[in-house]
Amino acid sequence: MTEPDDDLGMNRSTWTPPAVDLERPNVSRIYDWYLGGDNNYAIDREFGKQALKLMPHAPFVAKSNREFMVRAVGYALDEGIDQFLDIGSGIPTTSPVHQIAHARHPEAKVVYVDNEAVAIAHGTRMLTDEPNAAMVAGDFYQPDTILEAPETRELIDFDRPVCVLLVALLHFVPPTDDPEHTLRQYLGKLAPGSLVAISHATVDGLDPADPKQAEVRESTLQFCAHYSKTSTPDFVTRTKDEFAQFFKGLQLVEPGVDYTRSWHNTELPEGENPAISVCLGAVGRVPEK
């Protein structure tokens, strides 16, 4: 990354497109900061520091979420899938999908999607010399901006199985916006055998009778409420049953709905309650028609 300019964490002339809102912190850039990245601004870091006062284990939650994504991509590769559509990708830095996929399958195709100007600018520049990966400016609520984008049409063949990633995205879509309806529009385009990997914030599985778990639960709810100050103010938790509704019509991959910390994790410490990752994770398969 270039040298910082006026404490923004980025060089303004290189990394600040005109559309960037520097009046409010941005969830994509905050997440990058939690993961130890440098693609963020002072306003994002200040928000993150305040958020950590409410929820000190937020970096652990972000890391667990990222590790879920890495394992989901690995599972898709094991299943022979070599096409990935990462919607709401944010800034593709720490363990990006294309690096994970290309380490095992150099010809794998990856399309990242985001609607945040810095994520788009950084992703586009980062992928300049990557013929099998691209960044698309698109909006989850408007599937055609993603599915019909020239970069998507060039790289993704929807007549073959695709792995769609919706990692830490849908908890920014409140029930009033009917995310299930929008999700169905994407699923209708996917070939049988395609996979859909989703992670989502939750406080299910935390025992209110256990003081430590009760503290994690309360701090998580306060943390979500804190996001009302960002450019994406809606941050909702969902129960396991509510989360499972996203997979209606799909075949859940074993073990079904789990936590990001424990889904296909063979190294989970004995005795650890994976609910402390306060995120659910699951992968569903598009069945044969």
XYZ file of C-alpha atoms in Angstrom:
289
model
C 0.000 0.000 0.000
C 1.213 3.524 -0.709
C 2.269 5.823 2.089
C -0.579 7.326 4.121
C -1.882 10.789 3.394
C -3.302 13.003 6.228
C -3.895 9.945 8.471
C -6.318 8.299 6.079
C -4.377 5.068 5.911
C -4.386 5.407 2.121
C -2.931 7.810 -0.379
C -5.897 10.043 -1.188
C -4.988 10.687 -4.828
C -4.567 6.969 -5.555
C -7.140 5.297 -3.344
C -10.004 7.712 -2.843
C -12.419 7.689 -5.789
C -14.855 10.633 -5.853
C -17.764 8.422 -4.712
C -16.124 7.509 -1.388
C -18.059 8.750 1.638
C -15.526 9.887 4.244
C -18.212 11.278 6.533
C -19.241 7.845 7.800
C -17.251 4.667 8.515
C -17.718 1.852 6.007
C -18.305 -1.811 6.930
C -15.986 -3.158 4.222
C -13.083 -0.999 5.357
C -13.783 -1.675 9.059
C -13.704 -5.424 8.373
C -10.383 -4.955 6.591
C -9.061 -3.210 9.716
C -10.272 -6.042 11.982
C -8.326 -8.470 9.790
C -5.156 -6.379 10.048
C -5.358 -4.826 6.585
C -4.384 -1.268 5.671
C -7.174 -0.505 3.200
C -9.093 1.726 5.588
C -9.351 5.324 6.698
C -8.983 7.094 10.033
C -12.763 7.298 10.403
C -12.993 3.498 9.989
C -10.212 2.825 12.475
C -11.756 5.142 15.048
C -15.107 3.392 14.645
C -13.369 0.031 14.969
C -11.602 1.074 18.160
C -14.897 2.171 19.676
C -16.518 -1.086 18.525
C -13.766 -3.098 20.223
C -14.646 -1.448 23.504
C -18.110 -2.950 23.117
C -16.932 -6.288 21.729
C -13.216 -6.947 22.382
C -13.275 -10.285 20.553
C -14.443 -8.762 17.237
C -11.092 -9.572 15.512
C -11.540 -13.220 16.585
C -15.048 -13.167 15.086
C -13.741 -11.665 11.833
C -10.912 -14.209 11.673
C -13.315 -17.125 12.310
C -15.545 -15.821 9.561
C -12.634 -15.586 7.141
C -11.500 -19.109 8.006
C -15.022 -20.372 7.275
C -14.765 -18.794 3.835
C -11.379 -20.432 3.228
C -12.761 -23.855 4.176
C -15.886 -23.334 2.041
C -13.741 -22.500 -0.982
C -11.622 -25.569 -0.288
C -14.730 -27.732 -0.070
C -15.968 -26.378 -3.414
C -12.609 -27.164 -5.022
C -12.784 -30.688 -3.583
C -16.184 -31.009 -5.259
C -14.651 -30.084 -8.614
C -16.039 -26.552 -8.758
C -13.701 -24.051 -10.385
C -15.931 -20.948 -10.589
C -16.526 -18.540 -7.693
C -18.833 -15.552 -7.338
C -18.034 -13.629 -4.151
C -20.889 -11.176 -3.525
C -20.220 -8.484 -0.945
C -16.547 -9.392 -1.039
C -15.312 -6.130 0.405
C -11.660 -5.441 -0.240
C -10.142 -8.742 -1.467
C -7.012 -8.734 0.648
C -6.489 -11.205 3.514
C -6.782 -14.758 2.095
C -8.665 -13.645 -1.036
C -10.670 -16.252 -2.918
C -8.610 -16.123 -6.099
C -5.367 -16.868 -4.252
C -6.940 -19.801 -2.403
C -8.443 -21.189 -5.606
C -5.430 -20.581 -7.847
C -3.090 -22.307 -5.400
C -4.903 -25.532 -6.317
C -6.446 -24.708 -9.680
C -4.627 -21.932 -11.583
C -7.407 -21.721 -14.174
C -10.211 -21.247 -11.631
C -12.409 -18.227 -12.346
C -13.246 -15.729 -9.599
C -15.532 -12.695 -9.689
C -15.618 -10.362 -6.701
C -18.605 -8.066 -6.233
C -19.054 -5.014 -4.046
C -20.835 -1.674 -4.127
C -18.260 0.261 -2.105
C -15.993 2.556 -4.112
C -12.704 1.805 -2.325
C -13.286 -1.957 -2.511
C -13.979 -1.660 -6.238
C -10.987 0.598 -6.904
C -8.565 -1.519 -4.881
C -9.906 -4.823 -6.216
C -9.731 -3.635 -9.820
C -6.139 -2.504 -9.437
C -5.151 -5.613 -7.492
C -6.509 -7.884 -10.233
C -5.054 -6.016 -13.221
C -2.691 -8.872 -14.057
C -5.115 -11.671 -13.092
C -6.851 -12.866 -16.292
C -8.960 -15.353 -14.326
C -10.285 -12.919 -11.718
C -12.182 -9.647 -11.845
C -13.892 -7.050 -9.675
C -17.470 -6.012 -10.432
C -19.365 -2.989 -9.167
C -22.714 -4.503 -8.270
C -25.515 -4.505 -5.723
C -26.946 -7.614 -4.048
C -30.425 -6.082 -4.327
C -30.028 -5.780 -8.103
C -28.958 -9.224 -9.389
C -28.687 -8.088 -13.004
C -25.900 -5.628 -12.075
C -23.905 -8.694 -11.052
C -25.077 -11.563 -13.234
C -25.145 -9.512 -16.442
C -21.924 -7.569 -15.836
C -19.437 -8.033 -18.720
C -16.764 -9.372 -16.374
C -19.156 -11.932 -14.914
C -20.365 -13.074 -18.329
C -16.769 -13.407 -19.530
C -15.518 -15.477 -16.593
C -18.511 -17.407 -15.234
C -20.348 -20.118 -17.151
C -23.694 -20.524 -15.397
C -24.359 -23.730 -17.312
C -21.748 -25.321 -15.024
C -21.637 -25.450 -11.206
C -20.602 -22.237 -9.460
C -19.786 -21.548 -5.820
C -21.571 -18.387 -4.674
C -20.171 -16.793 -1.521
C -22.335 -14.542 0.647
C -19.955 -14.181 3.565
C -20.884 -11.708 6.309
C -23.288 -9.968 3.931
C -26.879 -10.907 4.715
C -26.778 -9.666 8.306
C -26.738 -6.199 6.720
C -30.042 -6.992 4.985
C -32.991 -6.558 7.369
C -36.062 -8.813 7.128
C -38.109 -5.894 5.801
C -35.968 -5.971 2.634
C -36.867 -9.651 2.059
C -33.380 -11.037 1.359
C -34.846 -14.504 0.716
C -36.710 -13.147 -2.323
C -33.559 -11.591 -3.756
C -31.531 -14.710 -3.017
C -34.033 -16.832 -4.966
C -33.247 -14.744 -8.065
C -29.612 -15.790 -7.871
C -30.414 -19.419 -7.154
C -32.616 -19.573 -10.236
C -29.538 -18.912 -12.394
C -27.363 -21.657 -10.900
C -26.717 -25.046 -12.466
C -27.376 -28.218 -10.423
C -24.399 -29.020 -8.226
C -23.658 -25.354 -7.551
C -22.863 -24.391 -3.961
C -23.983 -21.408 -1.900
C -21.896 -20.539 1.178
C -23.385 -18.086 3.683
C -22.256 -16.752 7.042
C -24.342 -14.558 9.316
C -24.260 -12.964 12.770
C -26.135 -14.705 15.583
C -26.319 -14.935 19.361
C -27.861 -18.415 19.302
C -26.007 -21.032 21.314
C -24.731 -18.692 24.029
C -25.948 -19.764 27.453
C -27.398 -16.741 29.325
C -26.836 -18.625 32.588
C -23.098 -18.672 31.951
C -21.660 -15.249 32.893
C -18.943 -15.296 30.218
C -21.291 -16.427 27.455
C -23.936 -13.945 28.595
C -21.323 -11.186 28.354
C -20.412 -12.243 24.802
C -24.103 -12.244 23.884
C -24.753 -8.765 25.261
C -21.571 -7.286 23.791
C -22.456 -8.731 20.373
C -25.887 -7.082 20.420
C -24.332 -3.765 21.474
C -21.732 -4.152 18.722
C -24.439 -4.661 16.076
C -26.353 -1.620 17.325
C -23.139 0.439 17.079
C -23.174 -0.081 13.300
C -26.143 2.293 13.017
C -23.449 4.986 12.699
C -21.995 3.493 9.506
C -22.912 3.789 5.833
C -24.672 0.394 6.233
C -26.749 1.008 9.369
C -28.790 -2.202 9.478
C -26.928 -4.981 11.295
C -29.232 -7.757 12.446
C -28.676 -11.091 14.120
C -30.739 -14.111 13.092
C -31.539 -17.339 14.874
C -30.521 -20.709 13.463
C -34.067 -21.266 12.201
C -34.137 -17.866 10.497
C -30.717 -18.467 8.975
C -31.813 -21.869 7.683
C -34.504 -20.159 5.600
C -31.778 -18.869 3.276
C -31.162 -22.479 2.233
C -34.758 -23.304 1.355
C -34.707 -25.450 -1.790
C -31.024 -26.318 -1.329
C -29.456 -29.478 0.055
C -27.448 -28.576 3.129
C -23.908 -29.933 3.119
C -23.026 -31.817 6.309
C -23.041 -30.839 9.132
C -25.805 -28.443 8.088
C -26.185 -25.145 9.924
C -23.129 -24.705 12.134
C -20.934 -21.910 13.449
C -18.171 -20.307 11.393
C -15.716 -21.438 14.053
C -16.641 -25.112 13.774
C -17.922 -25.713 10.222
C -15.541 -28.354 8.781
C -12.940 -27.296 11.350
C -10.874 -30.309 12.409
C -8.732 -28.198 14.750
C -11.417 -26.839 17.076
C -9.976 -26.877 20.614
C -11.601 -29.475 22.867
C -14.259 -27.997 25.109
C -14.562 -24.708 23.200
C -18.098 -23.509 22.531
C -18.033 -22.539 18.830
C -20.975 -20.194 19.444
C -18.434 -17.619 20.681
C -17.727 -16.902 17.015
C -21.252 -15.380 17.021
C -21.650 -16.239 13.351
C -23.495 -19.090 11.705
C -22.079 -20.754 8.617
C -23.450 -23.269 6.167
C -23.141 -24.432 2.571
C -26.054 -25.563 0.417
C -26.064 -27.441 -2.871
C -28.400 -26.788 -5.790
C -30.216 -30.105 -6.406
C -30.819 -31.781 -9.715
C -33.976 -30.450 -11.349
